[in-house]
Coordinates of C-alpha atoms in Angstrom, one line a residue:
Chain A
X21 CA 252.8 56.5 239.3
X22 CA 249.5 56.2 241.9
X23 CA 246.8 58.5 240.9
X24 CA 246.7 61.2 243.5
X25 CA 243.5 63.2 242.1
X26 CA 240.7 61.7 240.2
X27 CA 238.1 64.1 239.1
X28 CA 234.7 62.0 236.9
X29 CA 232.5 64.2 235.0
X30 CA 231.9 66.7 237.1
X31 CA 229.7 69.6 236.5
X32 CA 229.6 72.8 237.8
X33 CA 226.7 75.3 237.3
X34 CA 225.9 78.7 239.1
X35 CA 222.8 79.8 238.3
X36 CA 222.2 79.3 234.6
X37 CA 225.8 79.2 233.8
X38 CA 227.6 76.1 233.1
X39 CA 231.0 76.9 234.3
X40 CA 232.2 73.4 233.6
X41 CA 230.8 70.9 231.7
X42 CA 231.4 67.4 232.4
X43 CA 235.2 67.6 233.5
X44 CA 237.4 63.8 233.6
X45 CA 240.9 64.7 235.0
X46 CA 243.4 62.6 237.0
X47 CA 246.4 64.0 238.6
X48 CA 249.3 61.6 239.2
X49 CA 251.9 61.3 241.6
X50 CA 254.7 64.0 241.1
X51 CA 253.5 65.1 237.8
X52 CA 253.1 68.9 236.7
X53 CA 250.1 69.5 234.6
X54 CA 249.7 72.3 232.9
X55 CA 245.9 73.9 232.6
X56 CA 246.0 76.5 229.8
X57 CA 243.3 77.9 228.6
X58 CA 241.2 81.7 227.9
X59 CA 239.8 83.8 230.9
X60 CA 236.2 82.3 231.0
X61 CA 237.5 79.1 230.3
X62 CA 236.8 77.4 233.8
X63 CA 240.2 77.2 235.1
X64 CA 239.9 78.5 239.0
X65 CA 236.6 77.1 239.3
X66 CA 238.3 73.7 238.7
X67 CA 240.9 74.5 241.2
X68 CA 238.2 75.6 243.4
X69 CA 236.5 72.6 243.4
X70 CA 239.9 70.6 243.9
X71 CA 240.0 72.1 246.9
X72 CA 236.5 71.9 247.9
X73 CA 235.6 75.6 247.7
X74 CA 233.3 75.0 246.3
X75 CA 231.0 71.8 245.9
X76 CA 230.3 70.8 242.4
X77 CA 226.7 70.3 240.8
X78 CA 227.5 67.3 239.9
X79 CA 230.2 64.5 239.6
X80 CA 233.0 63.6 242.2
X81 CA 236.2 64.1 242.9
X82 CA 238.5 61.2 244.5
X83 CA 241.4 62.0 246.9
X84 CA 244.0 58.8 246.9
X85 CA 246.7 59.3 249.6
X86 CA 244.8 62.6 250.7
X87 CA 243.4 62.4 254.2
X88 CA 243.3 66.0 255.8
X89 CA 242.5 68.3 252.2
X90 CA 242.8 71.3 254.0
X91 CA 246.2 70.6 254.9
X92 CA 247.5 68.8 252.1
X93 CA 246.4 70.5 249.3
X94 CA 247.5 74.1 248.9
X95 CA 247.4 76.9 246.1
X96 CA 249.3 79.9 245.5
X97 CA 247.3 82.8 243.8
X98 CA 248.3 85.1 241.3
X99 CA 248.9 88.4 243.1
X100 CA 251.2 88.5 245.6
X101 CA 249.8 92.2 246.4
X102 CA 246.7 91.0 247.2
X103 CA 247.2 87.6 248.8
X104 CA 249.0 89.3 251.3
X105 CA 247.7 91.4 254.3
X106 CA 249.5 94.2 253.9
X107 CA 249.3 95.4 258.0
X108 CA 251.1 91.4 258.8
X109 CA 254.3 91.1 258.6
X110 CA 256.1 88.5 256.3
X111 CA 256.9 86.4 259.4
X112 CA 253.3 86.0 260.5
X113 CA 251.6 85.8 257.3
X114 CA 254.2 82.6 256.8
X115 CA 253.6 81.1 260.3
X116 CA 249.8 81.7 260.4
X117 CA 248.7 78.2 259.0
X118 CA 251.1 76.4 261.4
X119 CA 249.4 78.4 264.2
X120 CA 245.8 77.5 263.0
X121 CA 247.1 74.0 262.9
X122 CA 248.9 73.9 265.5
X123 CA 252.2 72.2 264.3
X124 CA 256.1 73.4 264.6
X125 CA 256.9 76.9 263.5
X126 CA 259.0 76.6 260.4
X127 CA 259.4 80.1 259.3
X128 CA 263.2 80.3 258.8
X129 CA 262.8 77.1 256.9
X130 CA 260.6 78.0 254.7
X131 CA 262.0 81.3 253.9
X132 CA 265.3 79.3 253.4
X133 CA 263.4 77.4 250.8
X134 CA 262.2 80.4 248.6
X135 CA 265.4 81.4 249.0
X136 CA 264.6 84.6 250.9
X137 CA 266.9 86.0 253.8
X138 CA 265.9 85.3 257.2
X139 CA 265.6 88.9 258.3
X140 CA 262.8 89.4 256.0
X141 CA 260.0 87.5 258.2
X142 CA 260.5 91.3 260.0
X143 CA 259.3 92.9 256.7
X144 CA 255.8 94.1 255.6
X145 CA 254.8 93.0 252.0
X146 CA 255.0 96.5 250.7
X147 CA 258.8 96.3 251.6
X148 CA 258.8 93.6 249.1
X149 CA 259.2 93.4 245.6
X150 CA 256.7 91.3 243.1
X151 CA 259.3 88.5 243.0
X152 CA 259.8 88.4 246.5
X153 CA 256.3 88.8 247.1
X154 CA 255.5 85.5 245.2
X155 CA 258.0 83.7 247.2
X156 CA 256.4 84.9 250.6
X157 CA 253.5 83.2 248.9
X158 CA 254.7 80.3 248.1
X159 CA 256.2 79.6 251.3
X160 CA 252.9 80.2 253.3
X161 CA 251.7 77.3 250.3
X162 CA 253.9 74.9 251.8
X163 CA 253.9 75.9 255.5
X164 CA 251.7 72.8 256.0
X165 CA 253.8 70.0 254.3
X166 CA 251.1 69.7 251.1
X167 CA 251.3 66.9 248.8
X168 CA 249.4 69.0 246.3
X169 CA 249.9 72.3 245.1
X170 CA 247.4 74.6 242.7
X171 CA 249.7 77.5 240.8
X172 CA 246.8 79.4 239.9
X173 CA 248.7 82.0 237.1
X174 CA 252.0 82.6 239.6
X175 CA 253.6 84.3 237.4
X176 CA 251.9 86.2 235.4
X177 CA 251.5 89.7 236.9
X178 CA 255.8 89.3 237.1
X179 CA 258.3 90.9 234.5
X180 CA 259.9 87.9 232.2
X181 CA 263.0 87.5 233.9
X182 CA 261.3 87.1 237.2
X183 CA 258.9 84.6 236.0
X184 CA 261.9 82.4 235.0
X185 CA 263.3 82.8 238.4
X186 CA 260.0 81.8 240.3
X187 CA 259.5 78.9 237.5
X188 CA 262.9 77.7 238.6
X189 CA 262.5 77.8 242.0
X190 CA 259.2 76.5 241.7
X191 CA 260.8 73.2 239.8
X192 CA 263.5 73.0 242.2
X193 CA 260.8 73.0 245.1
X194 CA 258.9 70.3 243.8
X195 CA 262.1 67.9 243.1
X196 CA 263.2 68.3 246.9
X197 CA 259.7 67.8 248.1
X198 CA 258.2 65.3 245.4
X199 CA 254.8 67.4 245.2
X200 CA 252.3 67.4 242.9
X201 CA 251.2 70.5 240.5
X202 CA 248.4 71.4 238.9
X203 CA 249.9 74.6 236.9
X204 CA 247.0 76.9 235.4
X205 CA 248.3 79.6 233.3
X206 CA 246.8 81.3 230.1
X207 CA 250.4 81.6 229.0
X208 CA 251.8 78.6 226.5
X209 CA 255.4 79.7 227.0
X210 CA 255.1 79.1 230.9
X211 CA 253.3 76.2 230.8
X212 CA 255.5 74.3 228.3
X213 CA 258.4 75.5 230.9
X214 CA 257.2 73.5 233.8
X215 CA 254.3 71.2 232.7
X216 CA 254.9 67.2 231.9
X217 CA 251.2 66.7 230.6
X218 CA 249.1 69.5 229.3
X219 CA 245.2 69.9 229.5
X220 CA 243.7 72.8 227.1
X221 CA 240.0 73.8 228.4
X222 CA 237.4 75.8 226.7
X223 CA 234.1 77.0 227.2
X224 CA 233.8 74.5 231.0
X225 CA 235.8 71.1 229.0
X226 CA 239.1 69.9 228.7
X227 CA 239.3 70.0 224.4
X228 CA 243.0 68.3 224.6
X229 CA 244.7 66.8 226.7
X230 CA 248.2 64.8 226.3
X231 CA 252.0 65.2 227.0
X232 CA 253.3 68.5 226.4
X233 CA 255.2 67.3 223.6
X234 CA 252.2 65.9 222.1
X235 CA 249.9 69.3 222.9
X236 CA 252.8 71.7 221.8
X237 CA 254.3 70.1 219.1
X238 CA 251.3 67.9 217.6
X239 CA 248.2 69.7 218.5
X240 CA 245.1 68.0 217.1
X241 CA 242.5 70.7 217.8
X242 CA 241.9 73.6 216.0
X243 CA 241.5 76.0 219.2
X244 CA 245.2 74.7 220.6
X245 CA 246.4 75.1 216.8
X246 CA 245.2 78.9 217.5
X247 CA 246.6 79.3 220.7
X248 CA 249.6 78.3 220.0
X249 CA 249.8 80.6 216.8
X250 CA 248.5 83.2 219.5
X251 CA 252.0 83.3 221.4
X252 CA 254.3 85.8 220.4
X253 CA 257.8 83.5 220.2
X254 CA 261.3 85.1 219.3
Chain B
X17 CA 258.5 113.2 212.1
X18 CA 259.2 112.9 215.5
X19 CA 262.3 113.6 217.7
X20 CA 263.0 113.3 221.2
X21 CA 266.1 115.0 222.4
X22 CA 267.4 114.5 226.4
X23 CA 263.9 114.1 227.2
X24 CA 263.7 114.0 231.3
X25 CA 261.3 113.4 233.6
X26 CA 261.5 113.8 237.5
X27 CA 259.2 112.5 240.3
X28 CA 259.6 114.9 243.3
X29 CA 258.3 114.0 246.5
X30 CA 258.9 116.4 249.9
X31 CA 263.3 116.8 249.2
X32 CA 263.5 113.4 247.2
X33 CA 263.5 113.1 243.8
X34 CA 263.5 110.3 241.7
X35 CA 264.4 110.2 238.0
X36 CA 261.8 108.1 235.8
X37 CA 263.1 109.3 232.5
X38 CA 266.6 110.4 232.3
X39 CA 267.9 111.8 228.9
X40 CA 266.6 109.6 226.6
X41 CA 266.6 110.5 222.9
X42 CA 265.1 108.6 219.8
X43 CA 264.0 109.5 216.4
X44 CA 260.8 108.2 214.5
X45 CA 260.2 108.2 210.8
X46 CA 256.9 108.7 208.8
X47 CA 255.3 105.7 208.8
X48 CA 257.7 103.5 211.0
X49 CA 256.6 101.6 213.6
X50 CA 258.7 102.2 217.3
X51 CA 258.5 99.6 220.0
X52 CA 260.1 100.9 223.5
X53 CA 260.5 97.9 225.1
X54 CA 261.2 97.5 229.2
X55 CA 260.3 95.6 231.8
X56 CA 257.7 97.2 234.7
X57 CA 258.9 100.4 236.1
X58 CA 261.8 101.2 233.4
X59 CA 259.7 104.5 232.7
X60 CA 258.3 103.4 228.9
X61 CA 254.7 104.9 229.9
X62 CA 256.2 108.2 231.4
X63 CA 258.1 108.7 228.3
X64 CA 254.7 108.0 226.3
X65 CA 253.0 110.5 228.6
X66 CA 255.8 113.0 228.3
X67 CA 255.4 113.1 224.9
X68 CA 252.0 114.3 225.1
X69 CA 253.4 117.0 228.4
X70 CA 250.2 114.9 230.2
X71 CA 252.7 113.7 233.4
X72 CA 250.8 114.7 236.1
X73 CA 252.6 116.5 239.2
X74 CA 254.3 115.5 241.6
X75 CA 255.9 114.6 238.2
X76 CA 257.7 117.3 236.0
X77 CA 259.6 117.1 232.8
X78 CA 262.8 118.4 234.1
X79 CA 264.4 119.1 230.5
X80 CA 264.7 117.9 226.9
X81 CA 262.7 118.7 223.6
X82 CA 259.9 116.9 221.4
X83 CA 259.8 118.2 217.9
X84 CA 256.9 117.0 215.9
X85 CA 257.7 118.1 212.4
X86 CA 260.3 120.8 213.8
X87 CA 257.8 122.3 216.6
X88 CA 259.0 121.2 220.2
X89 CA 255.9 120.3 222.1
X90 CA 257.2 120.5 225.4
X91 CA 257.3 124.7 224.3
X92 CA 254.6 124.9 222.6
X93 CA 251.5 127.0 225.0
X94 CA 249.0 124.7 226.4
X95 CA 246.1 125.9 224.0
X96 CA 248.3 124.8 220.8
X97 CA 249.0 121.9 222.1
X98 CA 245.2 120.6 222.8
X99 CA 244.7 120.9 218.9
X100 CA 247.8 118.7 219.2
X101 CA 246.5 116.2 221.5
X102 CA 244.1 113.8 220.2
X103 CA 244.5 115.3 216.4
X104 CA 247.8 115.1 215.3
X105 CA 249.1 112.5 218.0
X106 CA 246.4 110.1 220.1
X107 CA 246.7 107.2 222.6
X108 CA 245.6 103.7 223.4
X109 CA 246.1 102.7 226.7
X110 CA 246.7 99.1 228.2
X111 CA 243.1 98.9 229.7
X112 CA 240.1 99.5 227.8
X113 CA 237.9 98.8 231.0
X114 CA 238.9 102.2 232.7
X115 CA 239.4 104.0 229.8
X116 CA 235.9 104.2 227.7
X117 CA 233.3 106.2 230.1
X118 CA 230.4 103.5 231.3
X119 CA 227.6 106.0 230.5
X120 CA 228.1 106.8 227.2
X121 CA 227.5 104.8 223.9
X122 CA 230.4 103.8 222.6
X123 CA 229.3 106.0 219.1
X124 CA 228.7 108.9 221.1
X125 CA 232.3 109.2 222.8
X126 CA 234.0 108.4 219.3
X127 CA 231.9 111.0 217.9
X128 CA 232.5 113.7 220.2
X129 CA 236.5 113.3 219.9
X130 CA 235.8 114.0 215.9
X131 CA 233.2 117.0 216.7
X132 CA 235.8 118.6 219.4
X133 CA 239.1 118.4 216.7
X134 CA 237.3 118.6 213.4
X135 CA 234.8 120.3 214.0
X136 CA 232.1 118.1 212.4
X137 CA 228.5 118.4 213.1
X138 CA 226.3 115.5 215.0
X139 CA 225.3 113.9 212.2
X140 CA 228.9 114.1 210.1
X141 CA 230.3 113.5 213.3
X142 CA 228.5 110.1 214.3
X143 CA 228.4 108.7 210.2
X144 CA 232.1 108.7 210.6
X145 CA 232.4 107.3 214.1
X146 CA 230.1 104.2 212.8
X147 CA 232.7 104.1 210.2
X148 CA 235.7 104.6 212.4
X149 CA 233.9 101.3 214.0
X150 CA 233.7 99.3 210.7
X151 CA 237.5 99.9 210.0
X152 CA 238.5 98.4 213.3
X153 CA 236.7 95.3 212.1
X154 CA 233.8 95.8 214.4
X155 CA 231.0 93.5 212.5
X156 CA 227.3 95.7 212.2
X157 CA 228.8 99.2 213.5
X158 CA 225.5 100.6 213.2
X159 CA 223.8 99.2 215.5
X160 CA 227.1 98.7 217.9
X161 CA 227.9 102.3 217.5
X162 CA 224.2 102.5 220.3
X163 CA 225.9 100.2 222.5
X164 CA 227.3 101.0 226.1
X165 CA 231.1 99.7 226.5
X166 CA 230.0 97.0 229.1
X167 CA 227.9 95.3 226.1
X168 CA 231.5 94.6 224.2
X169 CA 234.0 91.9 225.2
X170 CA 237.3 93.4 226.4
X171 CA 239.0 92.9 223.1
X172 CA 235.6 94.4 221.3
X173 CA 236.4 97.6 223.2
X174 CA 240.5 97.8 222.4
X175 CA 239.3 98.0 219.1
X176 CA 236.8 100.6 220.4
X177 CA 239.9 102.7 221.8
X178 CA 241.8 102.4 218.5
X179 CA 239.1 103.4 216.7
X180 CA 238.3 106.3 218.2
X181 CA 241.9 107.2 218.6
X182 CA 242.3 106.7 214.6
X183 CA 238.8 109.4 214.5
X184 CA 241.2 112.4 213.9
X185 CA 243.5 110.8 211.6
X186 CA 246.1 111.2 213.9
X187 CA 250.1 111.1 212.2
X188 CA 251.6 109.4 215.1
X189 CA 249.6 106.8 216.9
X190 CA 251.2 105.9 220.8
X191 CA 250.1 102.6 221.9
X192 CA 250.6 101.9 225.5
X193 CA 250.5 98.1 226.1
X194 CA 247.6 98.0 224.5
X195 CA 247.2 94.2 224.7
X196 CA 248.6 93.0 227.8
X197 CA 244.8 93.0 229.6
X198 CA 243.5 90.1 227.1
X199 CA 243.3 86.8 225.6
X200 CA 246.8 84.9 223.8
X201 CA 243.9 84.8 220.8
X202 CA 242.7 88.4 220.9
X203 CA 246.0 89.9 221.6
X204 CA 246.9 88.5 218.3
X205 CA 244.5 89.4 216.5
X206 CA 245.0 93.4 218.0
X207 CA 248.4 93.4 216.6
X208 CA 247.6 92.0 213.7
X209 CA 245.2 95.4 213.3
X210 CA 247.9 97.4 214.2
X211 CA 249.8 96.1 211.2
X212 CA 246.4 96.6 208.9
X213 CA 246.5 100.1 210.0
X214 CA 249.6 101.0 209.7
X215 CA 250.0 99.5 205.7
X216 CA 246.6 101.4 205.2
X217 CA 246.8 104.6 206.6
X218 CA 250.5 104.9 206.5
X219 CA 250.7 106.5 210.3
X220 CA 253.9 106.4 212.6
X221 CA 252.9 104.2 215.4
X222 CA 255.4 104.4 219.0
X223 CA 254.0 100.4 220.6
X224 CA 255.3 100.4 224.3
X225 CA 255.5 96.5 225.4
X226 CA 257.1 94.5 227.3
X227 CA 257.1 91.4 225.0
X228 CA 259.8 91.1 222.7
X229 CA 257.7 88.7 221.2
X230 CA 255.1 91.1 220.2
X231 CA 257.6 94.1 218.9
X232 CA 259.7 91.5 216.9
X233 CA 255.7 90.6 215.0
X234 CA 254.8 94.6 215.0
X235 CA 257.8 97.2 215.1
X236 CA 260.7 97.8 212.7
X237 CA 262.5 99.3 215.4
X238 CA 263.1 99.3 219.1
X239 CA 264.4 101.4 221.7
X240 CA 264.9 99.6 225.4
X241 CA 264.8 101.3 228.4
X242 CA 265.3 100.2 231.7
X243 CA 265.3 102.7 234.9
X244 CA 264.7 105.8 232.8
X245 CA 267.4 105.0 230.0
X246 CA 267.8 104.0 226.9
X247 CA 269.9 100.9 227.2
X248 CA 270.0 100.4 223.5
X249 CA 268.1 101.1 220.1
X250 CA 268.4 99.9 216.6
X251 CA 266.1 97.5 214.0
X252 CA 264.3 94.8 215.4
X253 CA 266.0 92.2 213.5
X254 CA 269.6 93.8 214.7
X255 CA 268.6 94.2 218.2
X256 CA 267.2 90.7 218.8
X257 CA 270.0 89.0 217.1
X258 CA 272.6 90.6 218.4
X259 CA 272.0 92.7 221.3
X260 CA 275.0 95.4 222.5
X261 CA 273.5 95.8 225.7
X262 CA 274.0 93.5 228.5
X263 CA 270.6 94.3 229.9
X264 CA 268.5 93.7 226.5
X265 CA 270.8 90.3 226.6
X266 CA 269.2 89.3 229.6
X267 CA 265.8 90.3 229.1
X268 CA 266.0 88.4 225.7
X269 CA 267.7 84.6 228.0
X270 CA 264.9 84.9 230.1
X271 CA 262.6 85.4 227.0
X272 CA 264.3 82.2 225.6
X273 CA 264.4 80.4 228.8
X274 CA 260.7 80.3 228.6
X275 CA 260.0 79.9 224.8
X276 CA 259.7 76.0 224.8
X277 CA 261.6 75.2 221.2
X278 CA 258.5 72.9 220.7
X279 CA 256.5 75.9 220.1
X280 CA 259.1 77.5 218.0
X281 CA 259.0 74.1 215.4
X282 CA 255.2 74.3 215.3
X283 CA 255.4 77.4 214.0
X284 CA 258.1 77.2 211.5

């Protein structure tokens, strides 16, 4: 598979803080890959320097088949109750990065997509609940036909059996679409759900990196040995 | 110790009413360890509140009794029931960043709970709060005791919150989430204290989660709710493996749906 996303030793300070410290990451075509790792790790500034948020210190960051990043690369956030203006309705929170682009209004599409009924593009997002919220989210994420998606923690403010339903729905989007994830969760359950390759950060660095049968099943660092002790399985 | 008969709880808004806790009955035995497990809105914190009468109106508890060792609570007149509160039963809730007060040491506040039920002096009062500190495993609780909670790390300070709920020598311990704000690594090691505490000081302990993971580690039993009911209730082991409710069933799929089996061999 072509590499889609090549990120070389990049650094990312602000102020004295190193956020990240020397990050090497490529992102292939129509893989999933799981970031896990602790709050304070450095997981959303990565993402935000994916999508040039932000600029980092140091280091670049190569876009193959990318032309247009605001348009192709996309990211849903963790709270749908706060990602979404609660005064727009469904509907326009959806169509509004058609409009700013100025390409085909897709609503009912999308909406079809996350597997929402088509009267709810009428609805306000408190008439919604955290499930369906996501979903809204999700579909504004790929209002502009992205190549590359961020899931920055989309599940984890939802109860268990809805975070299997989004996971699934996320899994069946990227099949039908043939997009690209880069999954960050603090979760190891959820990642080893979706993920194909798994990247464990730490204090600004990736400590492990491999396939997730490889990460899950044959850690060779300590902190991922801990981690995975960490999750409370049945 | 503990029994909970037809306990109900009603949210009551202009001529609508809405049931968040609707007869629901359990037992808990000296020294046992309760998990009431549910997913968000099934009404496990209002029952955990109602236990303690602290539902705040519009809320009311519409019927049912508590007996802690034979007295019902939900009788019992407010000034009794302080001596209650904090003593004989205390709290942790889910999020130790709201619940410790920014302007006080930590010391301080843990030494004013022991001073207000015990009636220690300052001195007493504050030797036993640095100790309440070292028996959560905080390392040099001298010197921490002087610290201001924004100096501790949010895991630092749940241990904070159990500390100074365990000041009173509480019998029953209720444990609201209590974990679900930090760190895979940290959340572990909080249970793990809850287990330390319980062996050592032989309390009851009620842990509201919404992990089955985390009750099948801590609790020997488990009541599950789900919109204001107990769906089911029996021993950990019982419930998990064979579940009589349909709803526990499919909280437990989705729990499996998740749980990558690779996980699962690393462990065993």
């Amino acid at each position: 598979m072509p590499e889609l996303i090549k990120v070389t030793d990049v650094v990312k300070r602000f102020g004295r803080v190193t956020a990240l410290g020397g990050i090497c990451l490529s992102l292939f075509e129509g893989e999933t890959m799981g970031l896990v790792g602790e709050s304070g790790s450095g997981k959303s500034t990565l993402a935000r320097l994916i999508l040039k948020l932000i600029e980092p210190t140091s280091g670049t960051i190569d876009y193959n088949g990318i032309t247009n990043i605001r348009r192709e690369c996309q990211i849903v956030f963790q709270d749908p109750q706060t990602s979404l203006n609660p005064r727009i309705r469904v509907g326009e929170a959806i169509a509004e990065p058609m409009v700013i682009h100025k390409i085909e209004n897709k609503v009912g599409e999308l909406l079809e997509m996350v597997k929402l009924p088509a009267n709810y593009a009428e609805r306000y997002p408190h008439e919604l609940s955290g499930g369906e919220r996501q979903r809204v989210g999700i579909a504004r994420a790929l209002s502009l036909k992205p190549k590359f998606l961020i899931l920055d923690e989309p599940v984890s403010s939802l109860d268990v059996s809805t975070q299997v339903e989004i996971l699934k729905l996320l899994k069946q989007i990227k099949h039908d679409l043939g997009l690209t994830y880069l999954f960050i969760a603090h979760d190891l359950s959820v990642i080893g759900y979706l993920s194909d390759r798994i990247a464990v950060m730490r204090e600004g660095r990736i400590i492990e990196l491999g396939s997730k049968e490889e990460v899950l099943a044959a850690p060779k660092e300590a902190y991922t040995k801990k981690l995975i002790e960490s999750s409370f399985t049945l | 110790m503990l029994e909970v008969k037809e306990l109900s709880v009603q949210y009551e808004k202009e001529n609508l009413a809405v049931k968040a806790v609707d007869n629901v009955s359990f037992g808990l035995a000296n020294g046992e360890i309760l998990g009431i497990a549910g997913e968000s809105g099934s009404g496990k914190s209002t029952i955990a509140l109602a236990l303690m009468r602290l539902i705040q109106p519009p809320g009311r508890i519409t019927g049912g009794e508590v007996f802690l060792d034979g007295q019902d609570l939900l009788k019992m007149p407010e000034a009794e029931l302080i001596k209650v509160r904090g003593a004989r039963i205390s709290m942790v809730f889910q999020d130790p960043f709201t619940s410790l007060n920014p302007v006080f040491t930590v010391g301080e506040q843990i030494a004013e709970s022991i001073r207000l039920h015990q009636g220690f002096g300052r001195k007493e009062a504050w030797s036993r709060a640095v100790e309440m500190l070292d028996l959560v495993r905080i390392k040099d609780p001298g010197s921490r005791s002087k610290d201001y909670p924004h100096q501790f790390s949010g895991g630092m300070r749940q241990r904070v919150m159990i500390a100074m709920a365990l000041a009173c020598q509480p019998e029953l311990l209720i444990a609201d989430e209590p974990t679900t704000a930090l760190d895979a690594t940290i959340q572990a090691e909080i249970v793990r204290l809850f287990l330390q505490i319980q062996a050592e000081f032989k309390i009851s302990i009620i842990y509201i989660s919404h992990s089955f993971g985390i009750i099948k580690a801590l609790c020997h039993r488990v009541v599950v709710v789900n919109q204001g009911r107990v769906m089911e209730a029996g021993g950990v082991g019982e419930v998990l493996a064979r579940p009589r409710s349909g709803y526990t069933q499919k909280l437990l799929d989705a729990v499996t749906a998740l749980n990558p089996r690779l996980i699962k061999e690393v462990k065993t």
